[in-house]
Tab-separated table of C-alpha atoms and ligand atoms in Angstrom:
chain	number	residue	atom	x	y	z
Y	21	MET	CA	0.763	-9.325	20.089
Y	22	LYS	CA	3.449	-6.599	20.216
Y	23	ASN	CA	2.856	-3.277	18.380
Y	24	THR	CA	3.150	-4.018	14.707
Y	25	VAL	CA	3.574	-2.303	11.490
Y	26	VAL	CA	2.187	-4.252	8.444
Y	27	VAL	CA	4.211	-3.093	5.306
Y	28	GLY	CA	4.162	-4.028	1.585
Y	29	ALA	CA	7.593	-5.575	0.738
Y	30	GLN	CA	7.210	-5.359	-2.998
Y	31	TRP	CA	5.319	-3.019	-5.412
Y	32	GLY	CA	1.811	-3.274	-3.406
Y	33	ASP	CA	-0.714	-5.714	-3.718
Y	34	GLU	CA	1.134	-8.355	-1.748
Y	35	GLY	CA	-1.839	-9.306	0.207
Y	36	LYS	CA	-1.322	-6.787	2.982
Y	37	ALA	CA	-5.115	-6.709	3.751
Y	38	LYS	CA	-5.594	-10.363	4.667
Y	39	ILE	CA	-2.392	-10.233	6.941
Y	40	THR	CA	-3.611	-6.848	8.527
Y	41	ASP	CA	-7.205	-8.586	9.013
Y	42	LEU	CA	-5.560	-11.567	10.694
Y	43	LEU	CA	-3.317	-9.314	13.073
Y	44	ALA	CA	-6.283	-6.991	13.704
Y	45	GLN	CA	-7.926	-9.850	15.813
Y	46	ASN	CA	-5.427	-9.176	18.466
Y	47	ALA	CA	-5.073	-5.441	18.302
Y	48	ASP	CA	-7.124	-2.700	19.935
Y	49	VAL	CA	-6.363	0.136	17.637
Y	50	ILE	CA	-5.671	0.085	13.802
Y	51	ILE	CA	-4.054	3.034	12.252
Y	52	ARG	CA	-3.602	3.504	8.468
Y	53	TYR	CA	-0.579	5.911	8.119
Y	54	GLN	CA	-0.081	6.904	4.660
Y	55	GLY	CA	-1.650	6.741	1.067
Y	56	GLY	CA	-5.292	7.312	0.194
Y	57	CYS	CA	-7.630	5.597	-2.011
Y	58	ASN	CA	-5.021	4.591	-4.402
Y	59	ALA	CA	-4.900	1.472	-2.294
Y	60	GLY	CA	-7.020	-1.590	-2.878
Y	61	HIS	CA	-7.294	-4.105	-0.053
Y	62	THR	CA	-9.364	-7.304	-0.359
Y	63	VAL	CA	-10.356	-9.131	2.597
Y	64	VAL	CA	-12.293	-12.509	2.232
Y	65	VAL	CA	-14.275	-13.315	5.488
Y	66	ASP	CA	-16.839	-16.504	5.431
Y	67	ASN	CA	-16.573	-16.312	1.489
Y	68	LYS	CA	-17.568	-12.716	1.271
Y	69	THR	CA	-15.269	-10.379	-0.349
Y	70	PHE	CA	-14.703	-6.786	1.365
Y	71	LYS	CA	-12.681	-4.217	-0.791
Y	72	PHE	CA	-11.067	-1.414	1.010
Y	73	HIS	CA	-9.197	1.612	-0.203
Y	74	LEU	CA	-8.867	3.912	2.809
Y	75	ILE	CA	-10.904	2.696	5.698
Y	76	PRO	CA	-8.771	0.193	7.936
Y	77	SER	CA	-10.064	-3.281	7.299
Y	78	GLY	CA	-9.913	-3.771	10.977
Y	79	ILE	CA	-13.435	-2.105	10.985
Y	80	LEU	CA	-14.730	-5.671	10.167
Y	81	TYR	CA	-14.285	-6.586	13.846
Y	82	LYS	CA	-16.449	-5.034	16.683
Y	83	ASN	CA	-14.835	-2.969	19.080
Y	84	LYS	CA	-11.676	-2.114	17.447
Y	85	ILE	CA	-10.629	1.449	17.105
Y	86	CYS	CA	-9.887	2.428	13.483
Y	87	ILE	CA	-8.054	5.560	12.619
Y	88	ILE	CA	-7.433	7.216	9.292
Y	89	GLY	CA	-4.186	8.677	10.420
Y	90	PRO	CA	-2.490	12.005	9.849
Y	91	GLY	CA	-0.320	10.790	6.973
Y	92	THR	CA	-3.162	9.990	4.563
Y	93	VAL	CA	-4.768	11.803	1.941
Y	94	ILE	CA	-8.612	11.710	1.866
Y	95	HIS	CA	-10.751	12.007	-1.355
Y	96	PRO	CA	-14.004	12.822	0.065
Y	97	GLU	CA	-16.137	11.287	-2.669
Y	98	SER	CA	-14.206	8.031	-2.561
Y	99	PHE	CA	-14.438	7.913	1.122
Y	100	GLU	CA	-18.333	8.351	1.063
Y	101	LYS	CA	-18.674	5.604	-1.484
Y	102	GLU	CA	-16.438	3.187	0.512
Y	103	LEU	CA	-18.221	4.061	3.787
Y	104	ASN	CA	-21.724	3.557	2.290
Y	105	GLY	CA	-20.635	0.289	0.815
Y	106	LEU	CA	-19.641	-0.958	4.365
Y	107	ILE	CA	-22.934	0.439	5.975
Y	108	GLU	CA	-25.015	-1.222	3.236
Y	109	GLU	CA	-23.169	-4.728	4.219
Y	110	GLY	CA	-24.328	-4.050	7.831
Y	111	ILE	CA	-20.887	-3.298	9.086
Y	112	ASP	CA	-20.661	-1.194	12.330
Y	113	VAL	CA	-18.519	2.019	11.530
Y	114	SER	CA	-18.988	3.835	14.905
Y	115	ASN	CA	-15.470	2.999	15.749
Y	116	LEU	CA	-13.993	4.848	12.611
Y	117	LYS	CA	-12.068	7.782	13.460
Y	118	ILE	CA	-10.523	10.461	11.086
Y	119	SER	CA	-7.308	12.521	11.963
Y	120	PRO	CA	-8.041	16.198	11.867
Y	121	LEU	CA	-4.574	16.294	10.259
Y	122	ALA	CA	-5.311	14.008	7.136
Y	123	SER	CA	-5.011	15.902	4.119
Y	124	ILE	CA	-7.807	16.501	1.592
Y	125	THR	CA	-7.799	15.528	-1.978
Y	126	MET	CA	-9.510	18.418	-3.827
Y	127	PRO	CA	-11.096	18.169	-7.327
Y	128	TYR	CA	-8.171	19.933	-8.885
Y	129	HIS	CA	-5.805	17.330	-7.531
Y	130	ILE	CA	-7.661	14.762	-9.676
Y	131	GLU	CA	-7.575	16.930	-12.596
Y	132	ILE	CA	-3.953	17.623	-12.408
Y	133	ASP	CA	-3.224	13.893	-11.911
Y	134	GLY	CA	-5.042	13.088	-14.988
Y	135	TYR	CA	-3.415	15.982	-16.922
Y	136	SER	CA	-0.106	15.037	-15.967
Y	137	GLU	CA	-0.576	11.314	-16.830
Y	138	SER	CA	-1.999	12.022	-20.134
Y	139	ASN	CA	0.937	14.441	-20.917
Y	140	ALA	CA	4.071	12.941	-19.500
Y	141	GLY	CA	5.072	10.940	-22.492
Y	142	LYS	CA	7.846	8.833	-21.552
Y	143	GLY	CA	7.685	10.149	-18.098
Y	144	LYS	CA	4.204	8.520	-17.490
Y	145	ILE	CA	3.919	6.815	-14.010
Y	146	GLY	CA	0.887	4.816	-14.563
Y	147	THR	CA	-0.918	6.469	-11.326
Y	148	THR	CA	-4.255	5.490	-10.202
Y	149	LYS	CA	-5.355	8.974	-11.265
Y	150	LYS	CA	-6.840	9.460	-7.651
Y	151	GLY	CA	-5.005	12.689	-7.270
Y	152	ILE	CA	-2.572	11.287	-4.772
Y	153	GLY	CA	0.670	12.831	-6.024
Y	154	PRO	CA	-0.871	16.559	-6.385
Y	155	THR	CA	-2.280	16.134	-2.901
Y	156	TYR	CA	1.029	15.352	-1.294
Y	157	THR	CA	2.516	17.976	-3.475
Y	158	ASP	CA	0.377	20.586	-1.946
Y	159	LYS	CA	0.890	19.163	1.413
Y	160	TYR	CA	4.865	19.456	1.037
Y	161	ALA	CA	4.263	22.897	-0.576
Y	162	ARG	CA	2.361	23.955	2.600
Y	163	ILE	CA	-0.562	24.786	0.429
Y	164	GLY	CA	-2.796	21.746	1.193
Y	165	LEU	CA	-6.188	21.589	3.065
Y	166	LYS	CA	-6.500	19.437	6.262
Y	167	ILE	CA	-9.561	17.885	7.532
Y	168	GLN	CA	-9.536	20.275	10.642
Y	169	ASP	CA	-9.775	23.305	8.318
Y	170	LEU	CA	-13.276	22.360	7.508
Y	171	TYR	CA	-14.595	23.101	10.923
Y	172	SER	CA	-13.336	26.659	11.194
Y	173	ALA	CA	-14.858	29.124	8.554
Y	174	GLU	CA	-12.241	31.678	9.580
Y	175	THR	CA	-9.109	29.361	9.115
Y	176	LEU	CA	-10.599	27.917	5.832
Y	177	SER	CA	-11.170	31.582	4.426
Y	178	GLU	CA	-7.518	32.546	5.297
Y	179	LYS	CA	-6.187	29.490	3.838
Y	180	LEU	CA	-8.069	29.653	0.585
Y	181	ASP	CA	-6.947	33.459	0.232
Y	182	ILE	CA	-3.475	31.971	0.214
Y	183	ILE	CA	-4.076	28.786	-1.761
Y	184	LEU	CA	-6.547	29.630	-4.457
Y	185	PRO	CA	-4.556	32.531	-6.268
Y	186	LEU	CA	-1.460	30.375	-6.385
Y	187	LYS	CA	-3.534	27.329	-7.450
Y	188	ASN	CA	-5.725	28.905	-10.149
Y	189	LYS	CA	-2.519	30.409	-11.884
Y	190	GLN	CA	-1.120	26.865	-11.802
Y	191	LEU	CA	-4.364	25.433	-13.067
Y	192	GLU	CA	-4.798	28.015	-15.932
Y	193	LYS	CA	-1.171	28.626	-16.820
Y	194	VAL	CA	0.425	25.248	-16.473
Y	195	TYR	CA	-2.291	22.652	-17.068
Y	196	GLY	CA	-4.780	24.770	-19.118
Y	197	LEU	CA	-7.769	23.829	-16.607
Y	198	GLU	CA	-10.483	25.861	-15.297
Y	199	PRO	CA	-9.767	27.826	-12.082
Y	200	TYR	CA	-12.046	27.486	-9.148
Y	201	SER	CA	-13.902	30.240	-7.205
Y	202	LYS	CA	-13.600	30.691	-3.422
Y	203	GLU	CA	-17.408	30.487	-3.414
Y	204	CYS	CA	-17.167	26.989	-5.115
Y	205	ILE	CA	-14.557	25.569	-2.882
Y	206	THR	CA	-16.145	27.037	0.174
Y	207	ALA	CA	-19.446	25.244	-0.658
Y	208	LEU	CA	-17.472	21.907	-1.331
Y	209	CYS	CA	-15.803	22.089	1.928
Y	210	GLU	CA	-19.311	22.770	3.776
Y	211	LYS	CA	-20.317	19.480	2.159
Y	212	TYR	CA	-17.201	17.753	3.056
Y	213	ALA	CA	-17.592	18.899	6.746
Y	214	GLU	CA	-20.851	17.372	7.032
Y	215	LEU	CA	-19.660	14.014	5.388
Y	216	PHE	CA	-16.642	13.770	7.738
Y	217	LYS	CA	-18.249	15.070	10.876
Y	218	PRO	CA	-19.370	11.987	12.765
Y	219	TYR	CA	-15.846	10.362	12.273
Y	220	VAL	CA	-13.411	13.406	12.844
Y	221	CYS	CA	-11.577	12.782	16.146
Y	222	PHE	CA	-10.824	16.262	17.523
Y	223	GLU	CA	-9.659	14.578	20.763
Y	224	TRP	CA	-7.115	12.499	18.910
Y	225	GLN	CA	-4.290	13.340	21.355
Y	226	ASP	CA	-6.591	12.213	24.356
Y	227	LEU	CA	-7.388	8.887	22.212
Y	228	LEU	CA	-3.797	8.108	21.446
Y	229	ARG	CA	-2.751	8.664	24.979
Y	230	GLU	CA	-5.556	6.455	26.388
Y	231	HIS	CA	-4.346	3.639	24.186
Y	232	LYS	CA	-0.586	3.813	24.681
Y	233	LYS	CA	-0.734	0.685	26.713
Y	234	ASP	CA	-2.924	-1.230	24.317
Y	235	THR	CA	-2.010	-3.113	21.199
Y	236	ILE	CA	-1.616	-1.004	18.078
Y	237	LEU	CA	-1.533	-2.147	14.440
Y	238	PHE	CA	0.052	0.194	11.907
Y	239	GLU	CA	-1.535	-0.457	8.570
Y	240	GLY	CA	0.557	0.482	5.569
Y	241	ALA	CA	-0.690	0.850	2.023
Y	242	GLN	CA	1.324	0.287	-1.297
Y	243	GLY	CA	4.890	-1.168	-0.811
Y	244	VAL	CA	8.451	-0.404	-0.122
Y	245	MET	CA	9.439	-0.390	-3.860
Y	246	LEU	CA	6.634	2.457	-4.325
Y	247	ASP	CA	8.128	4.413	-1.395
Y	248	VAL	CA	8.710	8.135	-2.589
Y	249	ASP	CA	12.365	8.031	-0.971
Y	250	TYR	CA	13.560	4.500	-1.413
Y	251	GLY	CA	11.225	3.102	-4.249
Y	252	THR	CA	11.945	3.083	-8.013
Y	253	TYR	CA	11.728	6.792	-8.006
Y	254	PRO	CA	10.277	8.373	-10.022
Y	255	PHE	CA	7.909	5.481	-10.735
Y	256	VAL	CA	6.751	5.505	-7.179
Y	257	THR	CA	3.709	6.834	-5.167
Y	258	SER	CA	4.020	10.019	-3.135
Y	259	SER	CA	4.120	8.794	0.450
Y	260	ASN	CA	6.283	6.549	2.501
Y	261	PRO	CA	5.003	3.114	2.929
Y	262	ILE	CA	8.143	1.962	4.946
Y	263	GLY	CA	8.068	0.980	8.425
Y	264	GLY	CA	9.274	4.221	9.292
Y	265	GLY	CA	6.288	5.937	7.513
Y	266	ALA	CA	4.166	4.514	10.640
Y	267	ALA	CA	6.299	6.785	12.946
Y	268	THR	CA	5.371	9.906	11.117
Y	269	GLY	CA	1.946	8.941	9.801
Y	270	SER	CA	0.191	7.671	12.730
Y	271	GLY	CA	0.631	10.208	15.612
Y	272	TYR	CA	2.544	7.693	17.454
Y	273	GLY	CA	6.441	8.037	17.384
Y	274	PRO	CA	8.853	5.267	16.567
Y	275	ARG	CA	9.412	4.000	20.087
Y	276	MET	CA	5.827	2.570	19.833
Y	277	ILE	CA	6.761	0.202	17.148
Y	278	ASP	CA	8.007	-3.221	18.215
Y	279	GLU	CA	7.775	-5.323	14.938
Y	280	VAL	CA	7.509	-4.415	11.224
Y	281	ILE	CA	6.068	-7.333	9.098
Y	282	GLY	CA	6.626	-7.069	5.425
Y	283	VAL	CA	4.232	-8.558	3.246
Y	284	SER	CA	5.448	-10.333	0.084
Y	285	LYS	CA	4.201	-12.633	-2.659
Y	286	ALA	CA	6.035	-15.708	-3.543
Y	287	TYR	CA	6.412	-13.925	-6.741
Y	288	VAL	CA	6.395	-10.327	-7.840
Y	289	THR	CA	3.532	-8.174	-9.434
Y	290	ARG	CA	3.506	-4.496	-10.308
Y	291	VAL	CA	0.865	-2.067	-11.897
Y	292	GLY	CA	1.797	0.977	-13.801
Y	293	GLU	CA	4.890	2.043	-15.220
Y	294	GLY	CA	8.604	1.510	-14.074
Y	295	PRO	CA	11.157	-0.976	-14.046
Y	296	PHE	CA	10.560	-4.538	-13.037
Y	297	VAL	CA	13.827	-6.845	-13.512
Y	298	THR	CA	12.063	-10.207	-13.119
Y	299	GLU	CA	8.998	-9.475	-15.355
Y	300	LEU	CA	7.978	-12.266	-17.490
Y	301	ASN	CA	6.205	-11.398	-20.866
Y	302	ASP	CA	5.641	-14.830	-21.504
Y	303	GLU	CA	3.434	-17.776	-20.899
Y	304	THR	CA	4.681	-18.247	-17.254
Y	305	GLY	CA	3.754	-14.727	-16.573
Y	306	ASP	CA	0.370	-15.114	-17.842
Y	307	LYS	CA	0.001	-18.437	-15.847
Y	308	ILE	CA	1.029	-16.632	-12.750
Y	309	ARG	CA	-1.359	-13.832	-13.372
Y	310	GLU	CA	-4.387	-16.240	-14.308
Y	311	ILE	CA	-3.847	-18.603	-11.217
Y	312	GLY	CA	-3.103	-15.504	-8.834
Y	313	HIS	CA	-6.098	-13.377	-10.248
Y	314	GLU	CA	-3.627	-10.670	-10.744
Y	315	PHE	CA	-5.877	-7.759	-11.642
Y	316	GLY	CA	-6.085	-4.474	-9.814
Y	317	VAL	CA	-8.556	-3.845	-7.001
Y	318	THR	CA	-8.762	-0.004	-7.749
Y	319	THR	CA	-8.265	0.292	-11.354
Y	320	GLY	CA	-8.989	-3.378	-12.759
Y	321	ARG	CA	-5.594	-3.156	-14.682
Y	322	PRO	CA	-3.958	-6.465	-15.449
Y	323	ARG	CA	-0.681	-6.668	-12.995
Y	324	ARG	CA	2.652	-7.334	-14.483
Y	325	CYS	CA	3.979	-10.694	-13.021
Y	326	GLY	CA	7.409	-12.039	-12.596
Y	327	TRP	CA	9.641	-14.265	-10.430
Y	328	PHE	CA	10.545	-13.638	-6.879
Y	329	ASP	CA	13.308	-11.102	-6.566
Y	330	ALA	CA	15.544	-11.545	-3.621
Y	331	VAL	CA	17.427	-8.293	-4.729
Y	332	ILE	CA	14.456	-6.040	-4.014
Y	333	MET	CA	13.318	-8.083	-1.016
Y	334	LYS	CA	16.735	-7.861	0.816
Y	335	TYR	CA	16.528	-4.149	0.175
Y	336	ALA	CA	13.032	-3.981	1.437
Y	337	VAL	CA	14.286	-5.891	4.706
Y	338	LEU	CA	16.928	-3.165	5.162
Y	339	VAL	CA	15.128	-0.041	4.259
Y	340	GLY	CA	11.499	-1.089	5.129
Y	341	GLY	CA	12.818	-1.966	8.815
Y	342	LEU	CA	11.387	-5.512	8.438
Y	343	THR	CA	11.541	-7.818	11.483
Y	344	SER	CA	9.798	-10.730	9.805
Y	345	ILE	CA	8.081	-11.494	6.366
Y	346	ALA	CA	4.567	-12.778	5.762
Y	347	LEU	CA	4.921	-14.680	2.404
Y	348	THR	CA	1.625	-14.801	0.600
Y	349	LYS	CA	0.202	-16.693	-2.548
Y	350	ILE	CA	2.648	-19.583	-2.303
Y	351	ASP	CA	-0.099	-21.770	-3.419
Y	352	VAL	CA	-0.211	-20.164	-6.869
Y	353	PHE	CA	2.899	-22.490	-7.548
Y	354	ASP	CA	0.995	-25.698	-6.619
Y	355	SER	CA	0.945	-26.809	-10.284
Y	356	PHE	CA	4.518	-25.593	-11.184
Y	357	ASP	CA	7.255	-27.940	-12.099
Y	358	GLU	CA	9.937	-25.368	-11.412
Y	359	ILE	CA	10.018	-22.116	-9.511
Y	360	LYS	CA	12.642	-19.394	-9.980
Y	361	VAL	CA	14.157	-17.011	-7.530
Y	362	CYS	CA	16.352	-14.078	-8.660
Y	363	THR	CA	19.551	-13.691	-6.564
Y	364	ALA	CA	21.335	-11.079	-8.524
Y	365	TYR	CA	21.319	-8.801	-11.452
Y	366	LYS	CA	23.661	-8.774	-14.304
Y	367	ASP	CA	24.644	-5.586	-16.269
Y	368	THR	CA	24.308	-6.688	-19.920
Y	369	ARG	CA	26.632	-3.760	-20.766
Y	370	ASN	CA	29.593	-4.674	-18.944
Y	371	GLY	CA	28.958	-7.819	-16.889
Y	372	GLN	CA	28.852	-6.112	-13.587
Y	373	ILE	CA	26.950	-8.208	-11.059
Y	374	TYR	CA	24.672	-6.611	-8.390
Y	375	THR	CA	23.690	-8.363	-5.340
Y	376	SER	CA	22.616	-4.978	-3.762
Y	377	TYR	CA	19.753	-3.229	-5.300
Y	378	PRO	CA	20.940	-0.412	-7.716
Y	379	THR	CA	18.823	2.559	-7.111
Y	380	ASP	CA	19.353	4.207	-10.238
Y	381	VAL	CA	16.485	2.775	-11.976
Y	382	PHE	CA	17.309	4.314	-15.320
Y	383	ILE	CA	19.902	1.691	-15.774
Y	384	HIS	CA	17.429	-1.027	-14.972
Y	385	LYS	CA	16.761	-1.682	-18.625
Y	386	TYR	CA	20.363	-3.076	-19.176
Y	387	LEU	CA	19.832	-5.483	-16.159
Y	388	GLU	CA	18.895	-9.211	-16.380
Y	389	PRO	CA	18.053	-11.514	-13.569
Y	390	ILE	CA	20.396	-14.418	-12.472
Y	391	TYR	CA	18.047	-17.106	-11.395
Y	392	GLU	CA	18.444	-20.236	-9.374
Y	393	THR	CA	15.731	-22.855	-10.015
Y	394	HIS	CA	13.727	-24.785	-7.151
Y	395	ALA	CA	11.587	-28.024	-7.796
Y	396	GLY	CA	7.972	-27.470	-7.469
Y	397	TRP	CA	5.806	-29.512	-5.052
Y	398	GLY	CA	2.996	-30.628	-7.281
Y	399	VAL	CA	0.275	-30.851	-4.519
Y	400	ASP	CA	-2.567	-28.661	-3.394
Y	401	ILE	CA	-1.343	-26.928	-0.183
Y	402	THR	CA	-4.260	-24.480	0.207
Y	403	LYS	CA	-5.719	-26.700	3.103
Y	404	ILE	CA	-2.623	-27.055	5.009
Y	405	LYS	CA	-2.398	-25.258	8.462
Y	406	GLU	CA	0.768	-26.467	10.005
Y	407	TYR	CA	4.366	-25.770	8.745
Y	408	ASP	CA	5.501	-29.345	9.382
Y	409	LYS	CA	2.597	-30.768	6.811
Y	410	LEU	CA	3.961	-28.703	3.996
Y	411	PRO	CA	5.705	-30.720	1.181
Y	412	GLU	CA	9.379	-30.968	1.724
Y	413	ASN	CA	10.052	-28.945	-1.611
Y	414	ALA	CA	7.831	-26.007	-0.233
Y	415	LYS	CA	9.750	-25.978	2.990
Y	416	LYS	CA	13.170	-25.892	1.077
Y	417	TYR	CA	11.965	-23.139	-0.942
Y	418	LEU	CA	10.924	-21.152	2.047
Y	419	GLU	CA	14.048	-21.949	4.083
Y	420	ARG	CA	16.183	-20.761	0.951
Y	421	LEU	CA	14.109	-17.497	1.043
Y	422	GLU	CA	14.922	-16.973	4.518
Y	423	GLU	CA	18.506	-17.634	4.044
Y	424	LEU	CA	18.862	-15.178	1.019
Y	425	LEU	CA	16.920	-12.519	2.756
Y	426	GLU	CA	18.328	-12.909	6.237
Y	427	CYS	CA	14.950	-12.354	7.544
Y	428	PRO	CA	12.657	-15.066	9.143
Y	429	ILE	CA	9.161	-15.777	7.357
Y	430	SER	CA	6.724	-15.789	10.202
Y	431	ILE	CA	3.499	-16.049	8.197
Y	432	ILE	CA	2.617	-18.073	5.331
Y	433	SER	CA	-0.514	-17.618	3.331
Y	434	VAL	CA	-1.761	-20.634	1.248
Y	435	GLY	CA	-5.162	-19.097	0.097
Y	436	PRO	CA	-7.427	-15.849	0.311
Y	437	ASP	CA	-9.390	-16.961	3.630
Y	438	ARG	CA	-8.263	-16.052	7.080
Y	439	GLU	CA	-8.203	-19.652	7.603
Y	440	GLN	CA	-5.794	-20.354	4.948
Y	441	THR	CA	-2.858	-19.209	6.957
Y	442	ILE	CA	0.279	-21.034	8.594
Y	443	ILE	CA	1.637	-19.130	11.509
Y	444	LYS	CA	5.388	-20.242	11.809
Z	517	LIG	P1	-0.392	6.830	-7.426
Z	517	LIG	O1	-0.202	6.377	-6.023
Z	517	LIG	O2	-1.851	6.858	-7.807
Z	517	LIG	O3	0.369	8.327	-7.460
Z	517	LIG	O4	0.535	6.076	-8.381
Z	517	LIG	C1	1.846	5.957	-8.333
Z	517	LIG	C2	2.168	4.431	-8.738
Z	517	LIG	O5	1.844	3.671	-7.579
Z	517	LIG	C3	1.491	3.872	-9.973
Z	517	LIG	O6	2.505	2.955	-10.484
Z	517	LIG	C4	0.459	2.831	-9.226
Z	517	LIG	O7	0.013	1.765	-10.156
Z	517	LIG	C5	1.189	2.547	-7.850
Z	517	LIG	N1	0.162	2.276	-6.936
Z	517	LIG	C6	-0.559	3.173	-6.005
Z	517	LIG	N2	-1.188	2.476	-5.242
Z	517	LIG	C7	-1.056	1.159	-5.547
Z	517	LIG	C8	-1.746	-0.003	-4.741
Z	517	LIG	O8	-2.353	-0.007	-3.732
Z	517	LIG	N3	-1.023	-1.230	-5.315
Z	517	LIG	C9	-0.259	-1.209	-6.342
Z	517	LIG	N4	0.290	-0.176	-7.000
Z	517	LIG	C10	-0.240	1.058	-6.566
């Protein structure tokens, strides 16, 4: 296997965890490069379900180095819960490494996220309320805490003297929240230092150099349409899930990346607010949700469901830097007579047709999807392991998607288990 980035190609929840898990078999090092515990990655191995949020699912394999990279944000309490859950299941976590450069989600970040969501009115994003936006805000405002700060009392003290007066003013005056004393934050940081200590990789530069010739898997979270630069801004997360994010968030530069696999469902789902042109608020949407078990791993929220949207996928191929696609959950359509694919949008105000993705999402309420309809295949495909054995209509559907997206489909997933995968 070449060095590969796994990217969500839609609005997250595309089944990246399964594809990452599959590719991790042939990787030596797995690096999660962005996001935090807002992600929810489900992996099924031997009928056992594991739910990951931040720790790379590659940890299920022995002898793989799993790194929580510099581009991530870590909420200590959520990390502790996830880690303990794995330890209780008997998973060996000794190969887990945390980058000293990763950012820390502090309690006030969670409070600000909650406050902002409750008071945003029409601007509500529908975040996971895990403090992701406020943590990245502080990172980019250069007033964030990094894992490495926990291990130098002097650095921490100096930084807190800069950060806390600003933060407290903001907490009190902007959000009407309680301020934090330096003693309180210092005591918390001492606790965090203990928690992370066995995993922090201070020699990360040596580690990355040592593995430069090995196979690296870069694990993304969320998806291209939630990317802070390219997604449905402002209804996005605060990091860069796109393939390029792996170059900034992993510690390895762009020349280490050979392939970018974009994971996409055979339909589209979204959680939280924001535009979604092919959304189905009808029985078909309910049917997809029910058969596809479309409920959030992190928040339990029912996911919004809709038909496959080739407009956003073509965009994802471009800006995500995709070299191929892993198509998941195609088996959800086994009982469908007809399957629709959106090939363009029509502006209901003036009839304008969009085949390229319109980035001003505030006009999306005026867009309606233009569909082409494909005949279903009407048989159970969940046990098929070879492409040639797929029903003709399923193959036709897949070939049409490749044609529309100008990108090959390299992996087809026909069920949640590792075994239920067709490599093309
Ligand atoms: P945040 O990342 O919690 O700030 O949420 C911002 C937006 O991204 C919201 O619409 C969330 O529902 C969405 N989001 C964040 N993480 C995920 C994910 O892992 N899957 C799907 N949507 C996500």
